[in-house]
mmCIF file of C-alpha atoms in Angstrom:
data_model
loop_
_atom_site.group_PDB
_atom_site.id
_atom_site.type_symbol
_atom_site.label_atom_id
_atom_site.label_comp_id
_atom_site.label_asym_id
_atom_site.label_seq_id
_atom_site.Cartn_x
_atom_site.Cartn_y
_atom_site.Cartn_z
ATOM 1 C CA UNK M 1 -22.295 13.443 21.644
ATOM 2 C CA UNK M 2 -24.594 12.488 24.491
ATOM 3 C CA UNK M 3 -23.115 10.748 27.636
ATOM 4 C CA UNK M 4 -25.619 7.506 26.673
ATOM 5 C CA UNK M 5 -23.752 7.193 23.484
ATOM 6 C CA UNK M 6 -20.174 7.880 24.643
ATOM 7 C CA UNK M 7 -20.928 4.460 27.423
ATOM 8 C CA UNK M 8 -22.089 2.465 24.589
ATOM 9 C CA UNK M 9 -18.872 2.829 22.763
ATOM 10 C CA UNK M 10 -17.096 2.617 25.848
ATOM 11 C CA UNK M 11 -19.056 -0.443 26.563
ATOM 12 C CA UNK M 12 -18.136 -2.264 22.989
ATOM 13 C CA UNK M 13 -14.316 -2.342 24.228
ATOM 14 C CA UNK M 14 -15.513 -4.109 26.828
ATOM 15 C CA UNK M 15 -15.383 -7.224 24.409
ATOM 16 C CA UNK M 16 -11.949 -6.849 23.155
ATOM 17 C CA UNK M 17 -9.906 -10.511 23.278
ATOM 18 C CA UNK M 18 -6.873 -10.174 21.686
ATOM 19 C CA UNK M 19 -4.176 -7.495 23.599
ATOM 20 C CA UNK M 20 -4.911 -4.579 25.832
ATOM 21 C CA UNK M 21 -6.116 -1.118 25.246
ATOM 22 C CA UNK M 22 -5.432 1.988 27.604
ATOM 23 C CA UNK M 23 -7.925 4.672 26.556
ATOM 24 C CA UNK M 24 -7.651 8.406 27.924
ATOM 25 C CA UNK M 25 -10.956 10.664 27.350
ATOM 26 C CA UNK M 26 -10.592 14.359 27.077
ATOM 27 C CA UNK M 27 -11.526 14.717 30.539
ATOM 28 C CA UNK M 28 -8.762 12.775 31.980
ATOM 29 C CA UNK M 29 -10.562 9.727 32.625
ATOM 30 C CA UNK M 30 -8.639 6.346 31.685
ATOM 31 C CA UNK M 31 -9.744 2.818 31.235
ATOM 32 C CA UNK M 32 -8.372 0.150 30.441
ATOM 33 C CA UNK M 33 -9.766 -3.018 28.030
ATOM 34 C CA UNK M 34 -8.437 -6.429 27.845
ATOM 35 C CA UNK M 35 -5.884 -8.557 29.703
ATOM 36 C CA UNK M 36 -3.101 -10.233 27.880
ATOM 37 C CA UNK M 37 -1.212 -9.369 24.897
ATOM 38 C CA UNK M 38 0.405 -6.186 23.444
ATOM 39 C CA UNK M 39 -0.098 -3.215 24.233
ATOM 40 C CA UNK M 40 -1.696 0.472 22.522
ATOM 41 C CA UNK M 41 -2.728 3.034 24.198
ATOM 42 C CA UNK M 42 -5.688 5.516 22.399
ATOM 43 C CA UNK M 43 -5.892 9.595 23.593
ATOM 44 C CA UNK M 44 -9.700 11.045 22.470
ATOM 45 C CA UNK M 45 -9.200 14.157 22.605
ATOM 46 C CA UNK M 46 -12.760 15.179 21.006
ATOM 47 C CA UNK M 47 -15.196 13.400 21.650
ATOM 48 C CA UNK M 48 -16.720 14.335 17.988
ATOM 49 C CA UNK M 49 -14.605 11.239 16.945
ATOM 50 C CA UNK M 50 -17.294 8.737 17.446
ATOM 51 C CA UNK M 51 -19.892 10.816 16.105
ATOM 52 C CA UNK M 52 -17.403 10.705 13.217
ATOM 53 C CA UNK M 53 -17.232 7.004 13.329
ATOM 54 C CA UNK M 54 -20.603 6.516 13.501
ATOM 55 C CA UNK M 55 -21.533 8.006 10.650
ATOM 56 C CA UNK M 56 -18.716 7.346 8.429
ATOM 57 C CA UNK M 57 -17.180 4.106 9.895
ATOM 58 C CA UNK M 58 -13.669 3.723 8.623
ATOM 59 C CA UNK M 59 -13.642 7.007 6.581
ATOM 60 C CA UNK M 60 -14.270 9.048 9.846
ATOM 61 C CA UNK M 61 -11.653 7.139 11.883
ATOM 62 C CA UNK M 62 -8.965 8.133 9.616
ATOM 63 C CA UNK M 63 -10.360 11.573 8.985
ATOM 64 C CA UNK M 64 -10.245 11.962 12.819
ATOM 65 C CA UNK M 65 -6.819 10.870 12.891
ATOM 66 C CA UNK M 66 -5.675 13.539 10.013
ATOM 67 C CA UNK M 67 -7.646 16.200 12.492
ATOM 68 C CA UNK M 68 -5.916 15.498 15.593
ATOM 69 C CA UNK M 69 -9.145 14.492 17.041
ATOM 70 C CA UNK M 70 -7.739 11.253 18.535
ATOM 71 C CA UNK M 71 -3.812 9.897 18.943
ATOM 72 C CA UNK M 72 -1.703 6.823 20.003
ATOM 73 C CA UNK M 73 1.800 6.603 21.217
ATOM 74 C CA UNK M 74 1.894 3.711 18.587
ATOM 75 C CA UNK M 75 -0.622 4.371 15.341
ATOM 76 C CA UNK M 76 0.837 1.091 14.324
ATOM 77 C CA UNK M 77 0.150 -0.716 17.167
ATOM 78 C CA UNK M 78 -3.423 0.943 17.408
ATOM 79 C CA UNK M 79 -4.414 -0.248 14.299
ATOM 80 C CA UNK M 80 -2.771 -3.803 14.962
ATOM 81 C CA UNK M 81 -5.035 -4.366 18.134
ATOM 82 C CA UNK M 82 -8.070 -3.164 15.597
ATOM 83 C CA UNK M 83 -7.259 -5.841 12.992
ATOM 84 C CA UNK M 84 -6.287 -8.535 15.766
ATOM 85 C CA UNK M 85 -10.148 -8.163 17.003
ATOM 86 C CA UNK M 86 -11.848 -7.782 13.491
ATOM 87 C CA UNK M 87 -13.090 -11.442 12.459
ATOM 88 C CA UNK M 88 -12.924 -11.454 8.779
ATOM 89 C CA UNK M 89 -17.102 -11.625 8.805
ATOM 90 C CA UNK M 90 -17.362 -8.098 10.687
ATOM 91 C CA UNK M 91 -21.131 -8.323 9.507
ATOM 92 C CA UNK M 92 -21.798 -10.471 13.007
ATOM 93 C CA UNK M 93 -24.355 -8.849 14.996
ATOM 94 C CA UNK M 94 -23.238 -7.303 18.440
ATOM 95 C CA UNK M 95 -22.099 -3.534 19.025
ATOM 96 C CA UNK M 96 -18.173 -4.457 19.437
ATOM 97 C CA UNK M 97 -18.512 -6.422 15.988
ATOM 98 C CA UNK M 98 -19.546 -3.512 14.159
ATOM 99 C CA UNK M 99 -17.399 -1.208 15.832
ATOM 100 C CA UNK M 100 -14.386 -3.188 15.317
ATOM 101 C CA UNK M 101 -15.033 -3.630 11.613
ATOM 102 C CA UNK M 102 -15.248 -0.107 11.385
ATOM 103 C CA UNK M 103 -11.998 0.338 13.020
ATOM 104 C CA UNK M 104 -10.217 -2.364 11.222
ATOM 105 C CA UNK M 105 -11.611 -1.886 7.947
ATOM 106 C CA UNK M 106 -9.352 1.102 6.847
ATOM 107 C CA UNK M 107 -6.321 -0.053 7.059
ATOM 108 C CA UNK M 108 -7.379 -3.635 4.737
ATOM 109 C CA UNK M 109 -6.465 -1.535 1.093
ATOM 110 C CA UNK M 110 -2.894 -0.121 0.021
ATOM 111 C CA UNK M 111 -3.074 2.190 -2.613
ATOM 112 C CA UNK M 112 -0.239 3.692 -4.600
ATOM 113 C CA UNK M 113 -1.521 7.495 -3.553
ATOM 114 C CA UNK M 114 -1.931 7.621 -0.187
ATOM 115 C CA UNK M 115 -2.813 10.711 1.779
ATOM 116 C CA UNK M 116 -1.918 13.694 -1.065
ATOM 117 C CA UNK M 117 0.275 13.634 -4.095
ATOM 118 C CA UNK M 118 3.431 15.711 -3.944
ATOM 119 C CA UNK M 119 6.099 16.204 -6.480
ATOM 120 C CA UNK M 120 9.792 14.517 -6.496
ATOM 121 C CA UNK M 121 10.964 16.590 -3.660
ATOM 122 C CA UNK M 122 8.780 14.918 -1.375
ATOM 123 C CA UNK M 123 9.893 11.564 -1.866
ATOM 124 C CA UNK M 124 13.758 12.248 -2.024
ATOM 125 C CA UNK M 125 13.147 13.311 1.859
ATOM 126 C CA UNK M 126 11.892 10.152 3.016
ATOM 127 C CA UNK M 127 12.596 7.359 0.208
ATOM 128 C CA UNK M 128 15.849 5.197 -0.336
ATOM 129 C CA UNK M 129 18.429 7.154 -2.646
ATOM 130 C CA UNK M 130 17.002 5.287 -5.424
ATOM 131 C CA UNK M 131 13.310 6.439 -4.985
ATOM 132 C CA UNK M 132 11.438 3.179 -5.257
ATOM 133 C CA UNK M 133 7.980 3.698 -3.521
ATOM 134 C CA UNK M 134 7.656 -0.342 -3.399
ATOM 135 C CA UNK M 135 8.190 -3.574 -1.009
ATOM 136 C CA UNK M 136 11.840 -4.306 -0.565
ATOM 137 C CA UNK M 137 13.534 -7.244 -0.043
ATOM 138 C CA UNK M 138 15.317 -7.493 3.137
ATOM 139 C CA UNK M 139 17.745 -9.512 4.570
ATOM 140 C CA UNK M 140 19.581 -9.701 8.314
ATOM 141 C CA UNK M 141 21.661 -6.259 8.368
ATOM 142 C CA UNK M 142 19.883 -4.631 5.442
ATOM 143 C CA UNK M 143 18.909 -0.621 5.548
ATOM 144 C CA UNK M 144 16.277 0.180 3.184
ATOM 145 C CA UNK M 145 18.786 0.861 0.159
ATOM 146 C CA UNK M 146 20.222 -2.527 0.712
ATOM 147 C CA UNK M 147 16.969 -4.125 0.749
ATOM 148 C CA UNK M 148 14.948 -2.098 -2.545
ATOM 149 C CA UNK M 149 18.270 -3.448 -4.622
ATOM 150 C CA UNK M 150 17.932 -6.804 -3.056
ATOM 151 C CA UNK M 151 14.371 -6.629 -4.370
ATOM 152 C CA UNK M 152 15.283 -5.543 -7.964
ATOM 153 C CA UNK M 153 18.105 -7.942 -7.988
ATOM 154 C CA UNK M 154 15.938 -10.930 -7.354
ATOM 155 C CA UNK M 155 13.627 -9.443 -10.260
ATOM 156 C CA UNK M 156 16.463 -9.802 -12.438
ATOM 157 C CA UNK M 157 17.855 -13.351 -11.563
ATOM 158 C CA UNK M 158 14.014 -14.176 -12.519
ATOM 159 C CA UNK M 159 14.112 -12.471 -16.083
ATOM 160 C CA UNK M 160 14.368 -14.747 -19.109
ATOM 161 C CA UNK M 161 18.128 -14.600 -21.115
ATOM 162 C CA UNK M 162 16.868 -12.181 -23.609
ATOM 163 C CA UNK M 163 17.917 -8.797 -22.906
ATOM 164 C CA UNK M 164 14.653 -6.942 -24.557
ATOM 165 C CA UNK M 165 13.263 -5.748 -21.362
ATOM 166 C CA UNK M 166 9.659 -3.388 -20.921
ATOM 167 C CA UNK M 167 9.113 -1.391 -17.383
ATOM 168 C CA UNK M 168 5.800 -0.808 -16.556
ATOM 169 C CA UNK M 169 6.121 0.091 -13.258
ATOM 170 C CA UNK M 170 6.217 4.051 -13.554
ATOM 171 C CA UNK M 171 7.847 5.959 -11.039
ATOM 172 C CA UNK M 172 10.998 7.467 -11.059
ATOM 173 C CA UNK M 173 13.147 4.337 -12.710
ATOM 174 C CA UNK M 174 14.804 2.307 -10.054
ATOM 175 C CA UNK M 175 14.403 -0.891 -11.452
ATOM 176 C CA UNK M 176 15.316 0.388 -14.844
ATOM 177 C CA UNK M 177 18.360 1.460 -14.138
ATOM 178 C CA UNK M 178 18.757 -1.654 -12.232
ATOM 179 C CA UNK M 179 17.952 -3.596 -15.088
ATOM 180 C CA UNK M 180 20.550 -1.007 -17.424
ATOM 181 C CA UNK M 181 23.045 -1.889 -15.525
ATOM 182 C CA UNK M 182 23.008 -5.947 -15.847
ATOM 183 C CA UNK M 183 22.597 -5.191 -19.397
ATOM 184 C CA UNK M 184 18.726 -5.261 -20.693
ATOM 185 C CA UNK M 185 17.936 -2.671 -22.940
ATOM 186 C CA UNK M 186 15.068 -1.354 -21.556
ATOM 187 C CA UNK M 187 12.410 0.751 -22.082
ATOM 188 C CA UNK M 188 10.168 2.218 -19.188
ATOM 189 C CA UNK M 189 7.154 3.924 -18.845
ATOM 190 C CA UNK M 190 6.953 6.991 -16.800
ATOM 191 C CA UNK M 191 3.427 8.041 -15.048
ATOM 192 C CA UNK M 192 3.820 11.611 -15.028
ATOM 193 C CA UNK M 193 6.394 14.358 -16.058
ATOM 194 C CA UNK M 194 7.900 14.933 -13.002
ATOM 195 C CA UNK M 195 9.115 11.430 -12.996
ATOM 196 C CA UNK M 196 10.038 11.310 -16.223
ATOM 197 C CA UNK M 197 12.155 14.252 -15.976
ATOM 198 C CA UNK M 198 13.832 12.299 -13.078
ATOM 199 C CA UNK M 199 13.994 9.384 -14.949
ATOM 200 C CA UNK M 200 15.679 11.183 -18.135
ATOM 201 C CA UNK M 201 17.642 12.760 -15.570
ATOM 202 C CA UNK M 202 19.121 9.574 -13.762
ATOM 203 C CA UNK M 203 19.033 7.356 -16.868
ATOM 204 C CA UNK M 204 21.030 9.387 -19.107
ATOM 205 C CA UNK M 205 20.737 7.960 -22.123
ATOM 206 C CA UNK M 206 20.795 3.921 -20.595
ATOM 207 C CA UNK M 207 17.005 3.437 -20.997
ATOM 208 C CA UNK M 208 14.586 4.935 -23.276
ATOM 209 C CA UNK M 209 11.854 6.885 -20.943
ATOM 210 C CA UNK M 210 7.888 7.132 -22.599
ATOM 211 C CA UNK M 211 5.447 9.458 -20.619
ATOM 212 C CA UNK M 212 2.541 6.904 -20.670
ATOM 213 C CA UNK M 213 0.531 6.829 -17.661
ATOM 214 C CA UNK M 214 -0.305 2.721 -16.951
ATOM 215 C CA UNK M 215 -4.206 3.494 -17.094
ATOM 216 C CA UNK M 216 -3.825 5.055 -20.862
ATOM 217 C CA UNK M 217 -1.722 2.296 -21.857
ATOM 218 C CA UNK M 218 -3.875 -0.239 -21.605
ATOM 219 C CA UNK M 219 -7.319 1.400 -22.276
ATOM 220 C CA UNK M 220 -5.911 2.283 -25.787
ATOM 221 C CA UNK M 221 -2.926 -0.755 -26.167
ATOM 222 C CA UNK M 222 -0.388 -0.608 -28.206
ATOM 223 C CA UNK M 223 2.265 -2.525 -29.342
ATOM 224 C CA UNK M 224 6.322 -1.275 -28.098
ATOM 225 C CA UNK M 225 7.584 -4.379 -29.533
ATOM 226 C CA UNK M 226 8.371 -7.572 -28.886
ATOM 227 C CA UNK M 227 10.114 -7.839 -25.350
ATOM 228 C CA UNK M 228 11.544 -10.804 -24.145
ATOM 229 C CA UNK M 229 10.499 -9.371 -20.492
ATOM 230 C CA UNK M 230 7.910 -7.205 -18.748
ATOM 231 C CA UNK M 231 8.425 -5.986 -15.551
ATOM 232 C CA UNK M 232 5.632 -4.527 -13.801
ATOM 233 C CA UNK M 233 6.307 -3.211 -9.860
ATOM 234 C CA UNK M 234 2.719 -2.647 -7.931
ATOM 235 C CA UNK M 235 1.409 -1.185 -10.945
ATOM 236 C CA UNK M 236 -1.833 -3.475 -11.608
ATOM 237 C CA UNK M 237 -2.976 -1.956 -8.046
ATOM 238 C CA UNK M 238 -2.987 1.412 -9.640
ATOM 239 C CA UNK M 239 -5.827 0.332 -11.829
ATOM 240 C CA UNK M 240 -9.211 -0.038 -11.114
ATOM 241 C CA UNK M 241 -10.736 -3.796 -11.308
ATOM 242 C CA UNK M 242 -12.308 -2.766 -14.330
ATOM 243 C CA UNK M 243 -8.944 -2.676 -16.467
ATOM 244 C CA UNK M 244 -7.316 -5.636 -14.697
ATOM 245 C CA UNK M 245 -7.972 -7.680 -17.481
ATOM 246 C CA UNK M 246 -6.578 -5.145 -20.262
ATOM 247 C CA UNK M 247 -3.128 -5.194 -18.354
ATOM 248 C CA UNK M 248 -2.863 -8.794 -18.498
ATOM 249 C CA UNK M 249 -3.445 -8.266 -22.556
ATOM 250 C CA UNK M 250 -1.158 -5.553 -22.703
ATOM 251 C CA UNK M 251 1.507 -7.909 -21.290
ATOM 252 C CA UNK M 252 0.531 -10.848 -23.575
ATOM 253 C CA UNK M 253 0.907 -8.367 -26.420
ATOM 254 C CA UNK M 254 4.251 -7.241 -25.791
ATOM 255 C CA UNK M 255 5.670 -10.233 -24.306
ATOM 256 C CA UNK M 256 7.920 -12.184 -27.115
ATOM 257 C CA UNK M 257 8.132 -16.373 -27.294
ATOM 258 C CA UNK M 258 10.516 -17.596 -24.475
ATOM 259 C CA UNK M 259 9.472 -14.301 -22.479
ATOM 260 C CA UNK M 260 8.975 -13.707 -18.508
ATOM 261 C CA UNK M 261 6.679 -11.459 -17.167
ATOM 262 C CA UNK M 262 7.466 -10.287 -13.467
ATOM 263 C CA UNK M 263 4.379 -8.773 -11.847
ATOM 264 C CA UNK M 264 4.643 -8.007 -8.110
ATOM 265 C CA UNK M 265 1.674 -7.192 -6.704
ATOM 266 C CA UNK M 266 0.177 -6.185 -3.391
ATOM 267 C CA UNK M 267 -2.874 -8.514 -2.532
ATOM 268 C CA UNK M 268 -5.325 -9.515 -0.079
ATOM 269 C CA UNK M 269 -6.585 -12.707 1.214
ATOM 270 C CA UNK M 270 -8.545 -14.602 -1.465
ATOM 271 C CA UNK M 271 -11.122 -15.027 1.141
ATOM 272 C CA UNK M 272 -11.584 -11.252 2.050
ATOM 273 C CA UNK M 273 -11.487 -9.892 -1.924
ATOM 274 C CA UNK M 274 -15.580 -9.826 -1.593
ATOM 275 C CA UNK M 275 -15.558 -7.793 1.158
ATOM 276 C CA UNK M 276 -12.912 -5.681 0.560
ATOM 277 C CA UNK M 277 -14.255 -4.345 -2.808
ATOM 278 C CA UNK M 278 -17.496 -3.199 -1.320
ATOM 279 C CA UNK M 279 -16.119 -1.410 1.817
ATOM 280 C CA UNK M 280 -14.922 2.192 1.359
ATOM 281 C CA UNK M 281 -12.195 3.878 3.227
ATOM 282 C CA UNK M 282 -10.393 6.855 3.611
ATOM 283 C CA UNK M 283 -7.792 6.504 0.759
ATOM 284 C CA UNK M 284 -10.355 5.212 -1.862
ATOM 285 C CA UNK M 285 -12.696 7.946 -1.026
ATOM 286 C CA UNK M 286 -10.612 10.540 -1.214
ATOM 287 C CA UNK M 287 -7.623 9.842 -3.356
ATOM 288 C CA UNK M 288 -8.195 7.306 -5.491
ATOM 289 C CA UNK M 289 -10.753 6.673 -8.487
ATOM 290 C CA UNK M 290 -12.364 2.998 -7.882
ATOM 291 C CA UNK M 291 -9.339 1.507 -6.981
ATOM 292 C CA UNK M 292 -9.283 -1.896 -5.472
ATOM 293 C CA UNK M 293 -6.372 -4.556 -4.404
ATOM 294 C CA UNK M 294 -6.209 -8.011 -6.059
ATOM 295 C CA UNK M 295 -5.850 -11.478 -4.796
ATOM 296 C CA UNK M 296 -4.102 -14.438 -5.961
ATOM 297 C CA UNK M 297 -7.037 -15.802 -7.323
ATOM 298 C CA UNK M 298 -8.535 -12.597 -9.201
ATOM 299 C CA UNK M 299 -4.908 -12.028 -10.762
ATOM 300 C CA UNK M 300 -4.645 -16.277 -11.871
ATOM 301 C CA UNK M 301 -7.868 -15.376 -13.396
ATOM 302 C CA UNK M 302 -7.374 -12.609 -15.849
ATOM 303 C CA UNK M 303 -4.050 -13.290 -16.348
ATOM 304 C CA UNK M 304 -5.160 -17.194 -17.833
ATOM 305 C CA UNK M 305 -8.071 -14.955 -19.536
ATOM 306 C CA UNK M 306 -5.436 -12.812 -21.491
ATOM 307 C CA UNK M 307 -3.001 -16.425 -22.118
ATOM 308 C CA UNK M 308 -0.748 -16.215 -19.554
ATOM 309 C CA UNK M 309 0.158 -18.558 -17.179
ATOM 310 C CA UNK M 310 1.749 -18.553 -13.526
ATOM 311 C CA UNK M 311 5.089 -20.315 -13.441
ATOM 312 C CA UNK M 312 6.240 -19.654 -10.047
ATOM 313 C CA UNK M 313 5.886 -16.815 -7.248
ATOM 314 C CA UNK M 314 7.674 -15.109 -3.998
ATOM 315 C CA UNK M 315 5.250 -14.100 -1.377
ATOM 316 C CA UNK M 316 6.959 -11.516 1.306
ATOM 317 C CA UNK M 317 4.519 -9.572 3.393
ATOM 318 C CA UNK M 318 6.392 -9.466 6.206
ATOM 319 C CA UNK M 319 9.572 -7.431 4.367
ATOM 320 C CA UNK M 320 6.641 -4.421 3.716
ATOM 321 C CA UNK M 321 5.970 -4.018 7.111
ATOM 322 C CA UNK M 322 9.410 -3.439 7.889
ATOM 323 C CA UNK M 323 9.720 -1.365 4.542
ATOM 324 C CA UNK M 324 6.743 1.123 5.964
ATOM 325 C CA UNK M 325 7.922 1.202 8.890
ATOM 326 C CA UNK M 326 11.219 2.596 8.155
ATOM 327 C CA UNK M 327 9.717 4.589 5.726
ATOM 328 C CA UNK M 328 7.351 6.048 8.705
ATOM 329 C CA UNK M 329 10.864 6.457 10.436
ATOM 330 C CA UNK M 330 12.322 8.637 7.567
ATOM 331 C CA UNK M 331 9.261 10.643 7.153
ATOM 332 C CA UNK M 332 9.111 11.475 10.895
ATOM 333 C CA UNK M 333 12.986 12.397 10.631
ATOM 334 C CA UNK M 334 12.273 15.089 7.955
ATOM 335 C CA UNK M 335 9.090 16.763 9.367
ATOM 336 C CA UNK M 336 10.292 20.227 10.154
ATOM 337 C CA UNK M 337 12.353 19.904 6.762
ATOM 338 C CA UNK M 338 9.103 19.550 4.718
ATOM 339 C CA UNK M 339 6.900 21.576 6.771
ATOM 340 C CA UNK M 340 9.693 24.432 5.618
ATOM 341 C CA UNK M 341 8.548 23.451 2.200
ATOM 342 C CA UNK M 342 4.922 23.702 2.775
ATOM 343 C CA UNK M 343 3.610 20.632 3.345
ATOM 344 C CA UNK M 344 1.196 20.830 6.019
ATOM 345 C CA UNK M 345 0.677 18.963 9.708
ATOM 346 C CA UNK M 346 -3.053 17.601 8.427
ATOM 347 C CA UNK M 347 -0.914 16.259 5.369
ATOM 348 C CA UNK M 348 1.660 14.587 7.297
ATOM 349 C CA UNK M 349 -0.406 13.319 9.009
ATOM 350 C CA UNK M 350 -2.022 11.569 6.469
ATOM 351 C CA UNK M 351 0.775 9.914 5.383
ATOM 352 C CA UNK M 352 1.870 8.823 9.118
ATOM 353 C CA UNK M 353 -1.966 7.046 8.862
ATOM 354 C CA UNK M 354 -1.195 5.352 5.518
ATOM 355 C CA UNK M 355 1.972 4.029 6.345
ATOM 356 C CA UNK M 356 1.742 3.003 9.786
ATOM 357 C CA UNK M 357 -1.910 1.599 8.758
ATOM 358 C CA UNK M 358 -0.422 -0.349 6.189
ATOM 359 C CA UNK M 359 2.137 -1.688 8.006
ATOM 360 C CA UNK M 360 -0.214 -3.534 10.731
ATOM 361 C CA UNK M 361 -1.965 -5.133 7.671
ATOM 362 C CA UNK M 362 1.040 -6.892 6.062
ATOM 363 C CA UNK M 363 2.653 -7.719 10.113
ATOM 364 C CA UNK M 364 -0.749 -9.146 10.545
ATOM 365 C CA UNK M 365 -1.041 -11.078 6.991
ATOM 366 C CA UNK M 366 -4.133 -9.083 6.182
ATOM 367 C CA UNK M 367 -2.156 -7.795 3.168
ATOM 368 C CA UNK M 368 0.546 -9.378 1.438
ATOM 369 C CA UNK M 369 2.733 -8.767 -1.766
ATOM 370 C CA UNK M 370 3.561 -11.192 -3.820
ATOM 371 C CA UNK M 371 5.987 -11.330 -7.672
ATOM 372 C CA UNK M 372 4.077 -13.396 -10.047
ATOM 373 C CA UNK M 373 6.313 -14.861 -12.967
ATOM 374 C CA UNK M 374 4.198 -15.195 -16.059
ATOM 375 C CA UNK M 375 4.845 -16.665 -19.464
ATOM 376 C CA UNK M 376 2.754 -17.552 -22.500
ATOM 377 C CA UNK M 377 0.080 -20.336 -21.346
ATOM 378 C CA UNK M 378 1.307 -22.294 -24.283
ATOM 379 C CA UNK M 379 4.826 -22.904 -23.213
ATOM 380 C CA UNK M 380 4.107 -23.012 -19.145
ATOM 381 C CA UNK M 381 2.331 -26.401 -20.320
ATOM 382 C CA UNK M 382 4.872 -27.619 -22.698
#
């Protein structure tokens, strides 16, 4: 990395507008960028980042990050100055506009897998007791128990009167037991056997548990009967864009007269979908096979295509921040615990990036999640 290059970068932060950025180089040298606003502080400490981010934008930022190449007091707050200086058109000409994009643009998707899979063990380390790897609900005084049941309880209060009830949300079957315990007789799909061993495990008999990954189940449908609900808990964003359409039909299939669907959904700006599909990232390069987030309008679109229709829905980004954040707080708690177990500084790491990443985007409403209630297009316009 020559010294011309390093000053051109150094340069570009010359621009930034919106908070203030204390940068240390791995000679000791420190600068600071910007005025007013909040505050993050950056540490290079190998100047190989910015090749990195010159060649692989986004991807090399966060591949940095897992390397220990750069650091922040605050990842959070890092990434929060990066999206409060990315203009949603980051293809403007100038240096600071295209480094800024490629800053900003990694932390724009959520997907399900973030940085490694690991089995249940993982999860019960750093999730509520009920293991629900979703957006809770919260409300003045809630801890992150209080808050997950607070979001399956206003799930519930949503549901139609019948008491058929389908889970497609996978996982480890928080909702469903939820949902066994006001009464529904449900039936839940599990994504892998790990969690439906869990599932069985926790269940006991309440709810029947299918191993039926979501992407099987509706590239070759089937019918489990008629259900006078489907649930479905940041499932579609599992899917690739391609089979958005086929989950919509999958619902319509299953979903009886007088049904509700629930679909709760994370989703970006209408305006940014375009964008946001093209751009690659760390996460969707590495982890995750096409996968893409929704918006409002893509999900009003298939789900009218496959003859549903939106009756009302909850938008409540701001609750997911908080939820990753305490999350981050949990996982941080039980580091030495699950580096006994094997799990590796470069993958903590990851994780640390994903969550902290993700909850910038929904503080900064460049993510959102949203439950959809859906019922049969026919009655919504009777």
């Amino acid at each position: 990395m020559t010294q011309i290059t390093r000053t051109r970068h150094l340069v570009a932060l010359e621009g930034l507008e919106h908070g203030r950025l204390h940068l240390r180089t791995p000679e000791g040298q420190q600068y600071q960028f910007g005025s007013t606003g909040p505050e993050a502080d950056i540490e290079i400490r190998d100047w190989s980042v910015l090749a990195r981010l010159a060649a692989r934008g986004n991807v090399g930022l966060g591949e940095a990050w897992i390397n220990g190449q750069w650091h922040g007091s605050s990842l959070e707050n890092v990434l929060a100055l990066m999206l409060r200086n990315a203009a949603p058109d980051w293809s403007a000409p100038g240096p600071f506009s295209a480094l800024r994009g490629r800053l900003a643009g990694r932390v724009l998707r959520r997907a399900t897998r973030a940085p490694g899979w690991a089995g249940n063990e993982f999860f019960q380390l750093w999730l509520d007791p009920g293991m629900s790897l979703s957006g809770a609900l919260f409300a003045e005084g809630d801890d992150l128990a209080a808050a997950q049941a607070r979001k399956n309880a206003r799930i519930i209060s949503r549901l139609s009167p019948g008491k058929r009830l389908l889970d497609i949300s996978g996982q480890w079957g928080s909702f469903a037991e939820a949902a066994a315990g006001s009464g529904y007789h449900v039936t839940t799909l599990a994504g892998n056997a790990a969690q439906k061993g869990y599932a069985d495990a926790r269940l006991d008999g309440r709810a029947q548990v299918a191993l039926q990954p979501l992407a099987r189940a509706v590239r070759h449908p089937q019918s489990y009967g008629a259900f006078n609900n489907i649930v479905a808990i940041e499932a579609l964003e599992t899917l690739p864009e391609r089979d958005w359409p086929a989950f919509f039909s999958l619902i319509k299939a299953n979903l009886a007269p007088g049904g509700r669907a629930i679909v709760q959904s994370v989703t970006v700006p209408d305006a940014e979908f375009s964008m946001h599909r093209s751009r690659a990232d760390l996460v969707r390069q590495h982890l995750m096979s096409g996968g893409v987030l929704p918006c409002n309008a893509t999900i009003m679109r298939d789900a009218a295509g496959a003859g549903l229709s939106l009756r009302a829905q909850h938008d409540f980004g701001a609750d997911y921040a908080l939820t990753c954040r305490m999350w981050r707080a949990q996982l941080q708690d039980k580091t030495e615990r699950l580096q006994q177990l094997g799990y590796s500084s470069r993958f903590l790491r990851g994780w640390q990036f994903y969550l902290e990443g993700c909850a910038a985007a929904f503080a900064a409403a460049r993510m959102d999640v949203v439950q959809f209630e859906l019922s049969h297009t026919a009655e919504a316009q009777s």
